[in-house]
Amino acid sequence: MSMLSTAVRATRKPSHVALKTRSAQTFKAFYATIRSLREPKPPPDVDEVTDNDFIMSILRANPSLRDTRGYLADFGLRAMKPKKISPPPDMIKDVQESIQPSTETLSVDIAEQKQSQIRSPVIASILNPIVRRTALVKLQGPFSERQLESIARGMIYLEKLGLVSVIVVEKDDLPKGESGERAAVMEETMRVVSALEKYGAKARPVLGTVVRLGPKPGEEEASVKSTEYIPEAHTFPSDLDPIRSALKAGEIPVLPPMALDSFCRSVRVDANDVIAALARGMGEAAAESSNNMPDHSDVDLTPLRLMIINKEGGVPSYARDGMPHLLVNLASEYSYIRNTFDPRWKSTHPSALSNLALAQTCLSYMPSSSSAVMVSHRSPSSLIANLITNKPAVSSSLPHALLQGNRKIDSHTPTILRRGLDVRVIRSAAEIDRSKLKVLLEQSFKRELDEEAFWKRMDESLDFVIVAGDYAGAAIVTTEQCPTGTPGTFAPITYLDKFAVLPSHQGDGTVDFLWVALHDESYGLGLPFSANPNGGKEGVGEGRDLVWRSRANNPVNKWYFERSTGHIRMGDWVLFWCDAEMRLKEEAGRRGSAGLSYLEHWERGRLSVWSDIVFKIPSSWRK
């Protein structure tokens, strides 16, 4: 049974306690009915409300089997090497002299003892503890009491699932350098601590400085990371002792944005500098201690998530009229997002670009599986969904029409940011790294490639290949000519021959990154929101229908159904297609409010032509 189910069951009360609770509630309800006109109703029990909200947040996340496996990989049971305890030599000698078992008997006894230890759930739970991970959280206030309470509930939900927050508090309405700013940020820090404790969390204010101003010694002349945002602070492993102590005690550390300057004075700095220094320092401290035997109460200091909680939400997107980006591939989209940032958004999202730069810097220090989320204080439950699924609320690769009218997307929809991969378009078969593409296809499809036939076909028919990273994923598109004598006038078919992602990159956003680039290079071409910088045509050109086939029992078909314009089942296969979006838009515009008819003239007969051509394409695999 998954840990998520266990987490839900753990919040339920025993049957006898539940019976007493229901009886007490029945009496309270009757008594409250009589006195309702004279006295206000008592507030609901905080723990009960929190537990119910927690359960509902997990259910609303609706994790898939792959999501659950990914969550358990980070927080589930892990085998740990048991410590070797050597008894004193005198004790060993006394036991050997008194018992003197044969070698055969001793080996049997040891084997039975090992089997009994494996069968014991108590010993198994000690040897395989549930791992707790850390998240760096920037609270970009000020927030009202109600808003802080909402955020505090989100932090508590995450802690129940194994993610412990290290919070840095920012107070945007307090200009730097004002008198009394130190007392003001300390007071704001204590407000956050009080909000957490109100809902049952253990929190510890870390009012001493844990970061130091300036670059690390020896790194004054050059930045270690080639990012636009360079943190103006650093930290050493010993500086993190207050944070480590709080985490070990089961407390959430809450820090003000303070740093130690060269005169050993504690001064207020930008919270982004503190967060970036912690992202690097906590990762380095965790790496140094990785060879030591961890204590079962230790928390993995390596940050798994970066959470930026503010009032403005995520990064506005030009493709969605200022609504937030859903998923950002920083490796290929960072510069483009900055260049297309509308100046009008600076009044509504003043810190969007600085937080974008912060996310890029922090993720460069964090594991490749990590992600950052920029979220409004109004969406605390979305933090649960991000933790469990590590995905945006709505997939960014869905058809644009579905994204435009989706009720789940509003100004408070979170933006998920991943370090991501470079995405590039290759238009010549000679430029493909054939050995790497072969490995990708065979690992993804778990079949042996018929290399001679496959590369001959690529040399003859290749249109383009979209490659993510160092062949972590690829979309291969060919041009299939209509045979001579085909009735009607049909353009050559743009055919998706292969769509593959390495198993190690499935679930990290690579699939969505690839499909968005595929959309921009084929059926989405010509639209203003298809101008993403993926090395291809950058939105210039005329969109083309995209056609592909998939076996009827392919588990990926559900994903294809959601992204295709239509499909038709043909025996053991399913034929999918995506209509050119610009043509659909133009046709709908000509007809005004009437829109498209059930069957347009350009659709007549095309399915029979497509199926006739597509199902004659030879297999790429050895039998």
XYZ file of C-alpha atoms in Angstrom:
623
model
C 0.000 0.000 0.000
C 1.326 3.433 -0.893
C 2.530 5.950 1.665
C -0.186 8.338 0.516
C -2.864 5.884 1.618
C -1.027 5.412 4.894
C -0.904 9.162 5.421
C -4.642 9.384 4.909
C -5.416 6.471 7.207
C -3.124 7.847 9.881
C -5.417 10.819 10.377
C -8.464 8.663 11.203
C -9.419 8.054 14.797
C -9.891 4.566 16.339
C -13.438 3.219 16.225
C -14.176 3.618 19.969
C -12.803 7.147 19.950
C -14.823 7.954 16.843
C -18.000 6.621 18.536
C -17.462 8.837 21.577
C -16.675 11.756 19.323
C -19.897 11.286 17.347
C -21.927 11.048 20.555
C -20.341 14.202 21.898
C -20.929 15.981 18.633
C -24.605 14.926 18.609
C -25.110 16.365 22.086
C -23.221 19.522 21.167
C -25.340 19.933 18.036
C -28.584 19.583 20.061
C -27.367 21.991 22.731
C -26.134 24.463 20.098
C -29.524 24.373 18.367
C -31.279 25.494 21.554
C -28.801 28.272 22.308
C -28.017 29.348 18.729
C -30.057 32.541 18.977
C -28.345 33.621 22.184
C -24.690 32.604 21.856
C -22.254 32.332 18.920
C -21.207 28.851 17.837
C -17.817 27.653 19.089
C -15.048 27.534 16.478
C -14.295 24.135 14.938
C -11.478 22.078 16.325
C -8.256 23.180 14.595
C -6.792 19.666 14.341
C -10.017 18.291 12.850
C -10.197 21.052 10.218
C -6.515 20.651 9.371
C -6.805 16.867 9.009
C -9.861 17.125 6.762
C -8.209 19.738 4.578
C -5.067 17.625 4.422
C -6.987 14.559 3.226
C -8.895 16.574 0.645
C -5.665 18.140 -0.631
C -4.190 14.684 -1.241
C -7.330 13.505 -3.016
C -7.456 16.606 -5.207
C -3.833 16.029 -6.240
C -5.066 12.836 -7.962
C -1.596 11.284 -8.320
C -0.987 8.655 -10.983
C 0.900 5.432 -10.319
C 4.062 7.002 -11.731
C 3.564 10.067 -9.518
C 3.227 7.859 -6.453
C 6.357 5.920 -7.347
C 8.251 9.170 -7.793
C 7.059 10.417 -4.420
C 8.052 7.169 -2.707
C 11.464 7.329 -4.370
C 12.086 10.608 -2.540
C 10.289 9.982 0.749
C 9.631 6.242 0.948
C 11.379 3.414 2.704
C 15.055 3.035 1.965
C 17.438 0.289 2.943
C 20.178 1.481 5.274
C 23.336 -0.348 6.207
C 23.034 -1.646 9.773
C 25.767 -0.579 12.143
C 28.247 -3.307 13.007
C 28.409 -3.796 16.768
C 31.369 -5.916 17.906
C 31.035 -7.475 21.384
C 34.079 -7.502 23.677
C 36.572 -10.346 22.963
C 36.142 -11.799 26.477
C 32.394 -12.178 25.952
C 32.948 -13.957 22.639
C 35.417 -16.349 24.250
C 33.055 -17.167 27.154
C 30.161 -17.847 24.800
C 32.285 -20.061 22.537
C 33.551 -22.118 25.466
C 30.065 -22.593 26.997
C 28.134 -23.371 23.815
C 30.685 -24.554 21.247
C 28.194 -25.098 18.397
C 29.237 -26.736 15.188
C 29.894 -24.596 12.141
C 26.822 -26.023 10.404
C 24.532 -25.293 13.364
C 25.915 -21.777 13.718
C 25.294 -20.981 10.058
C 21.703 -22.268 10.298
C 21.065 -20.189 13.452
C 22.419 -17.044 11.781
C 20.274 -17.641 8.690
C 17.136 -18.130 10.818
C 17.967 -15.000 12.816
C 18.289 -12.969 9.620
C 14.970 -14.309 8.357
C 13.238 -13.416 11.631
C 14.678 -9.886 11.441
C 13.379 -9.474 7.894
C 9.919 -10.719 8.933
C 9.774 -8.346 11.903
C 7.929 -5.159 10.867
C 9.416 -3.247 13.804
C 13.020 -4.030 12.852
C 12.207 -3.436 9.180
C 10.830 0.003 10.008
C 13.952 0.889 11.998
C 16.299 -0.295 9.260
C 14.185 1.453 6.592
C 13.110 4.814 8.027
C 10.859 7.241 6.193
C 13.158 9.888 4.749
C 12.480 13.536 5.503
C 13.565 16.097 2.929
C 13.876 19.865 3.020
C 12.298 22.695 1.047
C 13.548 26.246 0.891
C 10.602 28.617 1.277
C 10.569 32.335 0.598
C 7.614 34.026 2.295
C 7.320 37.269 0.392
C 5.040 39.323 2.642
C 3.689 41.164 4.373
C 0.662 38.919 4.858
C -2.441 39.396 6.948
C -3.189 37.039 9.831
C -5.680 35.083 7.713
C -3.197 34.799 4.857
C -0.450 33.618 7.211
C -2.763 30.980 8.641
C -3.487 29.690 5.146
C 0.232 29.502 4.384
C 0.943 27.824 7.721
C -1.553 25.072 6.915
C 0.262 24.465 3.638
C 3.595 24.137 5.439
C 2.064 21.683 7.919
C 0.563 19.585 5.112
C 3.984 19.304 3.513
C 5.603 18.329 6.804
C 3.110 15.484 7.209
C 4.240 14.153 3.848
C 7.934 14.343 4.758
C 8.925 17.736 3.345
C 10.179 20.073 6.084
C 10.325 23.771 5.248
C 13.254 26.086 5.915
C 11.524 29.471 5.763
C 13.084 32.853 5.008
C 10.755 35.788 5.681
C 10.714 38.883 3.473
C 8.833 42.127 4.154
C 8.399 43.977 0.873
C 6.680 47.036 2.338
C 9.716 47.880 4.473
C 12.395 49.740 2.456
C 15.968 48.779 3.258
C 17.906 51.203 5.421
C 14.946 52.524 7.401
C 15.310 52.944 11.137
C 13.830 50.107 13.093
C 13.943 47.677 10.177
C 15.742 45.016 12.228
C 13.000 45.017 14.864
C 10.349 44.967 12.129
C 11.751 41.895 10.342
C 12.213 40.108 13.666
C 8.601 40.820 14.534
C 7.479 39.498 11.132
C 9.536 36.351 11.736
C 7.804 35.794 15.070
C 4.395 36.280 13.424
C 5.208 33.413 11.057
C 6.346 31.237 13.976
C 3.123 31.976 15.863
C 0.993 31.122 12.816
C 2.729 27.759 12.450
C 2.367 26.923 16.134
C -1.303 27.901 16.106
C -1.983 24.919 13.848
C 0.123 22.474 15.822
C 3.486 22.736 14.099
C 6.744 23.071 16.006
C 8.619 26.126 14.779
C 11.900 27.699 15.841
C 12.924 31.278 15.080
C 16.566 31.303 13.982
C 17.344 34.938 14.715
C 21.117 34.596 14.502
C 22.805 35.002 11.131
C 23.560 31.831 9.182
C 24.879 33.436 5.973
C 27.769 35.807 5.329
C 27.937 38.689 2.884
C 30.201 38.461 -0.134
C 31.503 35.554 -2.239
C 33.161 32.553 -0.692
C 36.886 32.922 -0.022
C 38.782 32.032 -3.175
C 35.845 32.799 -5.455
C 36.087 36.578 -5.515
C 37.088 36.867 -9.168
C 34.711 34.445 -10.825
C 31.282 33.084 -10.155
C 31.038 29.346 -9.708
C 27.734 29.170 -11.575
C 27.139 30.868 -14.910
C 23.759 32.345 -14.007
C 22.517 35.887 -14.369
C 21.684 36.186 -10.688
C 24.782 35.831 -8.501
C 24.065 35.572 -4.768
C 25.820 38.156 -2.665
C 26.133 35.841 0.319
C 27.546 32.451 1.221
C 27.564 30.030 4.118
C 29.778 27.345 5.610
C 28.590 23.966 6.949
C 29.166 25.036 10.560
C 26.945 28.087 10.016
C 24.025 25.748 9.379
C 24.101 24.180 12.859
C 21.039 26.158 14.097
C 19.018 24.970 11.078
C 20.267 21.406 11.461
C 19.439 21.451 15.169
C 15.899 22.679 14.543
C 15.259 20.056 11.859
C 16.609 17.276 14.050
C 14.267 18.372 16.834
C 11.300 18.200 14.452
C 10.954 21.980 14.257
C 10.482 24.266 11.248
C 13.288 26.866 11.202
C 12.127 30.412 10.374
C 14.814 32.952 9.440
C 14.791 36.718 8.965
C 16.713 38.039 5.914
C 19.887 38.882 7.859
C 23.560 38.329 7.033
C 26.920 38.883 8.691
C 29.011 41.605 7.053
C 32.801 41.950 7.019
C 32.691 43.819 10.374
C 30.748 40.920 11.976
C 27.588 43.002 12.112
C 24.180 41.493 11.471
C 22.579 43.492 8.652
C 19.388 43.162 6.663
C 19.833 41.895 3.084
C 17.590 40.771 0.256
C 15.860 37.477 1.065
C 16.926 36.182 -2.372
C 20.570 36.359 -1.292
C 19.832 34.325 1.838
C 17.806 31.736 -0.117
C 20.493 31.339 -2.805
C 23.259 30.998 -0.201
C 21.238 28.347 1.647
C 20.504 26.437 -1.562
C 24.211 26.084 -2.210
C 25.344 25.688 1.394
C 22.765 23.082 2.408
C 23.570 21.000 -0.663
C 27.301 21.150 0.053
C 26.787 20.298 3.738
C 24.642 17.298 2.817
C 27.268 16.086 0.343
C 30.014 16.318 2.973
C 28.059 14.210 5.445
C 26.798 11.667 2.901
C 29.609 9.209 3.705
C 28.775 9.200 7.404
C 26.145 6.908 8.856
C 23.049 9.150 9.223
C 21.028 9.184 12.387
C 17.401 8.068 11.942
C 16.191 11.465 13.137
C 18.302 13.376 10.613
C 16.727 15.304 7.762
C 18.354 15.289 4.338
C 19.645 18.856 4.072
C 19.759 18.811 0.263
C 16.870 21.066 -0.818
C 14.321 19.141 -2.872
C 11.988 22.075 -3.560
C 12.158 25.842 -3.763
C 8.858 27.534 -2.918
C 8.265 31.232 -3.486
C 4.995 32.231 -1.820
C 3.801 35.748 -2.548
C 0.715 37.797 -3.372
C 1.261 38.054 -7.115
C 1.497 34.375 -8.071
C 3.564 32.952 -10.925
C 5.324 34.446 -13.939
C 2.939 36.040 -16.483
C 2.913 34.457 -19.948
C 2.504 36.287 -23.253
C 0.874 33.121 -24.647
C -1.960 33.295 -22.100
C -2.635 37.034 -22.039
C -0.802 37.579 -18.766
C -2.020 34.448 -16.997
C 0.849 32.530 -15.368
C 3.222 30.203 -17.129
C 2.352 26.633 -16.162
C 5.726 24.902 -16.633
C 9.021 26.629 -17.416
C 12.048 24.921 -18.946
C 14.727 27.272 -17.621
C 17.481 25.816 -19.794
C 15.770 26.926 -23.014
C 13.105 29.478 -22.006
C 14.739 31.701 -19.381
C 16.038 34.439 -21.684
C 12.946 34.360 -23.873
C 10.603 34.833 -20.891
C 12.601 37.858 -19.778
C 12.616 39.327 -23.302
C 8.861 38.888 -23.744
C 7.932 40.255 -20.309
C 5.349 42.994 -20.918
C 6.272 46.271 -19.143
C 2.662 46.548 -17.972
C 3.180 43.474 -15.804
C 5.789 45.270 -13.696
C 3.012 46.940 -11.711
C 1.096 43.703 -11.063
C 4.088 41.336 -10.832
C 6.987 43.522 -9.631
C 9.142 40.633 -8.396
C 8.398 38.076 -11.137
C 11.716 38.454 -12.957
C 13.849 38.568 -9.805
C 12.125 35.429 -8.538
C 12.637 33.804 -11.946
C 16.369 34.539 -11.651
C 16.365 33.206 -8.087
C 14.793 29.948 -9.238
C 17.401 29.531 -11.966
C 20.249 30.104 -9.506
C 18.904 27.822 -6.769
C 18.006 24.964 -9.132
C 21.561 25.025 -10.475
C 22.708 24.010 -6.965
C 19.880 21.523 -6.317
C 19.424 17.943 -7.642
C 18.219 17.618 -11.229
C 14.929 16.144 -9.987
C 14.204 19.269 -7.938
C 11.714 21.928 -8.955
C 10.697 25.410 -7.936
C 7.160 26.712 -7.557
C 5.998 30.326 -7.585
C 2.583 30.410 -5.969
C 0.079 32.841 -4.512
C -0.780 32.663 -0.836
C -4.311 31.740 -1.974
C -3.213 28.320 -3.224
C -1.703 26.445 -0.242
C -3.255 23.139 -1.302
C -1.446 23.353 -4.652
C 1.809 22.797 -2.757
C 0.557 19.295 -1.926
C -0.131 18.562 -5.587
C 3.287 19.831 -6.619
C 5.039 17.736 -3.974
C 3.235 14.509 -4.884
C 3.130 14.873 -8.672
C 5.957 17.375 -9.319
C 3.780 18.664 -12.181
C 1.831 21.834 -12.944
C -1.892 22.061 -12.195
C -2.599 21.765 -15.943
C -0.224 20.268 -18.495
C 1.450 22.924 -20.634
C 1.390 20.605 -23.673
C -2.411 20.459 -23.905
C -4.031 22.122 -26.936
C -4.048 25.895 -26.667
C -7.845 26.029 -26.891
C -8.155 23.844 -23.789
C -5.649 25.965 -21.885
C -7.386 29.223 -22.815
C -10.767 28.173 -21.451
C -9.593 26.015 -18.556
C -11.210 26.944 -15.241
C -8.169 25.680 -13.348
C -6.047 28.474 -14.790
C -6.389 31.883 -13.179
C -4.090 34.578 -11.841
C -3.281 32.424 -8.786
C -2.313 29.274 -10.720
C 1.240 28.276 -9.667
C 4.190 28.347 -12.036
C 6.392 25.243 -11.870
C 10.019 25.763 -12.864
C 12.466 23.002 -13.751
C 16.141 23.223 -14.546
C 15.115 21.501 -17.744
C 17.060 20.661 -20.870
C 18.184 22.465 -23.980
C 15.778 21.868 -26.863
C 17.030 22.064 -30.450
C 15.727 21.199 -33.913
C 17.838 19.173 -36.366
C 16.798 19.168 -40.036
C 19.465 16.958 -41.575
C 19.892 13.250 -40.926
C 23.659 13.754 -41.254
C 23.668 15.939 -38.105
C 22.044 13.299 -35.893
C 24.189 11.452 -33.368
C 23.053 8.017 -34.506
C 24.494 6.022 -31.637
C 22.815 8.225 -29.006
C 19.479 8.243 -30.839
C 19.646 4.451 -31.131
C 20.157 4.114 -27.361
C 17.266 6.491 -26.703
C 14.837 4.644 -28.996
C 15.745 1.175 -27.771
C 15.546 2.124 -24.079
C 12.291 3.992 -24.548
C 10.501 1.347 -26.643
C 12.350 -1.655 -25.157
C 12.886 -3.104 -28.632
C 15.871 -3.597 -30.939
C 16.170 -1.079 -33.747
C 16.542 -2.293 -37.339
C 19.311 0.198 -37.969
C 19.884 -0.276 -41.704
C 16.213 0.106 -42.631
C 15.600 2.901 -40.128
C 18.507 5.126 -41.230
C 17.722 4.540 -44.896
C 14.217 5.785 -44.233
C 15.525 8.819 -42.300
C 17.872 9.743 -45.163
C 14.950 9.675 -47.581
C 12.044 11.113 -45.575
C 13.284 13.083 -42.527
C 11.638 16.464 -42.001
C 13.147 17.332 -38.603
C 14.144 15.885 -35.233
C 13.573 17.738 -31.953
C 16.197 16.712 -29.403
C 16.009 17.429 -25.677
C 19.326 17.621 -23.855
C 21.931 15.021 -24.736
C 19.342 12.785 -26.409
C 17.263 12.424 -23.263
C 14.226 12.721 -25.516
C 13.430 13.124 -29.203
C 10.500 13.668 -31.566
C 11.184 12.401 -35.103
C 8.990 13.852 -37.859
C 9.044 12.674 -41.485
C 7.374 13.818 -44.698
C 5.260 11.134 -46.351
C 4.345 11.732 -49.998
C 0.899 10.907 -51.337
C 1.183 8.274 -54.088
C 0.487 9.198 -57.683
C -3.164 8.789 -58.609
C -4.512 9.656 -55.152
C -7.989 11.193 -55.671
C -8.320 14.846 -54.643
C -5.575 17.289 -53.754
C -3.658 16.392 -50.626
C -0.417 17.867 -49.360
C 2.376 15.564 -48.178
C 1.711 14.155 -44.721
C 3.662 15.466 -41.735
C 4.113 12.227 -39.812
C 5.289 11.790 -36.222
C 7.454 8.704 -36.673
C 8.846 8.424 -33.135
C 8.286 10.191 -29.832
C 10.664 8.889 -27.188
C 11.969 9.874 -23.745
C 14.521 7.980 -21.676
C 12.940 6.181 -18.685
C 15.163 8.207 -16.348
C 13.587 11.438 -17.670
C 9.959 10.351 -17.689
C 8.098 12.436 -15.149
C 10.588 15.322 -15.001
C 8.836 17.541 -17.550
C 10.852 16.419 -20.597
C 7.748 14.950 -22.255
C 5.900 18.273 -22.037
C 8.958 20.250 -23.154
C 9.258 18.044 -26.241
C 5.577 18.166 -27.153
C 5.399 21.958 -26.841
C 8.359 22.226 -29.240
C 6.687 19.707 -31.568
C 3.514 21.815 -31.527
C 5.493 24.960 -32.370
C 7.216 23.278 -35.330
C 4.198 21.581 -36.913
C 0.479 22.078 -36.244
C 0.968 25.214 -34.094
C 3.267 26.972 -36.545
C 2.218 30.492 -37.549
C 0.613 31.486 -34.238
C 2.208 34.198 -32.056
C 2.460 31.916 -29.014
C 4.452 29.343 -31.051
C 7.555 31.510 -31.222
C 9.453 29.716 -28.453
C 13.245 29.662 -28.952
C 13.820 25.982 -29.694
C 16.211 26.470 -32.594
C 13.541 25.867 -35.224
C 11.349 28.229 -37.218
C 10.413 30.251 -34.105
C 6.777 30.609 -35.105
C 7.374 31.758 -38.698
C 5.602 29.652 -41.315
C 2.365 27.856 -42.035
C 1.009 25.180 -39.741
C 0.603 21.626 -40.984
C -1.584 18.751 -39.838
C 0.379 16.272 -37.725
C -0.478 12.565 -38.063
C 0.763 9.519 -36.166
C -0.217 5.985 -35.241
C -0.100 4.022 -32.009
C -0.948 0.471 -31.037
C -4.404 0.180 -29.494
C -2.994 -1.270 -26.260
C -0.342 1.448 -25.822
C -0.731 2.900 -22.300
C 0.410 6.285 -23.650
C -2.773 6.581 -25.744
C -4.639 8.358 -22.948
C -2.012 11.084 -23.130
C -2.372 11.193 -26.939
C -6.181 11.410 -26.721
C -5.894 14.604 -24.669
C -3.543 16.294 -27.136
C -4.945 15.223 -30.505
C -7.713 16.876 -32.496
C -9.170 13.473 -33.327
C -8.511 9.762 -33.634
C -9.923 6.681 -35.307
C -9.463 3.034 -34.306
C -8.295 0.687 -37.025
C -7.945 -2.879 -35.803
C -4.866 -3.163 -33.600
C -3.954 0.478 -34.218
C -5.215 3.979 -33.482
C -4.670 6.795 -35.980
C -4.229 10.226 -34.307
C -4.019 13.677 -35.824
C -3.717 17.337 -34.826
C -5.228 19.875 -37.213
C -3.201 22.938 -38.128
C -4.388 25.464 -35.541
C -3.965 28.545 -37.743
C -6.245 27.055 -40.415
C -8.893 26.254 -37.800
C -8.683 29.800 -36.492
C -9.010 31.312 -39.959
C -11.937 29.081 -40.924
C -13.782 29.866 -37.712
C -13.170 33.575 -38.298
C -14.708 33.432 -41.793
C -17.888 31.875 -40.446
C -18.171 34.270 -37.527
C -20.370 33.039 -34.718
C -21.386 29.951 -36.712
C -17.933 28.432 -36.255
C -16.797 25.288 -38.046
C -19.276 22.852 -39.530
C -19.381 19.155 -38.707
C -17.307 18.239 -41.782
C -15.273 20.777 -43.738
C -14.454 20.380 -47.431
C -10.749 19.971 -46.724
C -11.489 17.063 -44.380
C -13.356 14.944 -46.919
C -11.451 11.796 -47.837
C -8.326 12.660 -45.878
C -8.693 9.883 -43.292
C -8.712 7.204 -45.971
C -5.650 8.793 -47.619
C -3.823 9.124 -44.291
C -4.572 5.572 -43.194
C -3.595 4.157 -46.582
C -0.204 5.872 -46.423
C 0.542 5.635 -42.701
C -0.178 1.933 -42.326
C 2.136 1.132 -45.215
C 5.108 2.659 -43.382
C 7.416 -0.242 -42.457
C 8.296 -1.041 -38.863
C 11.579 0.270 -37.474
C 12.125 -2.739 -35.211
C 13.689 -6.136 -35.628
C 11.205 -8.951 -35.381
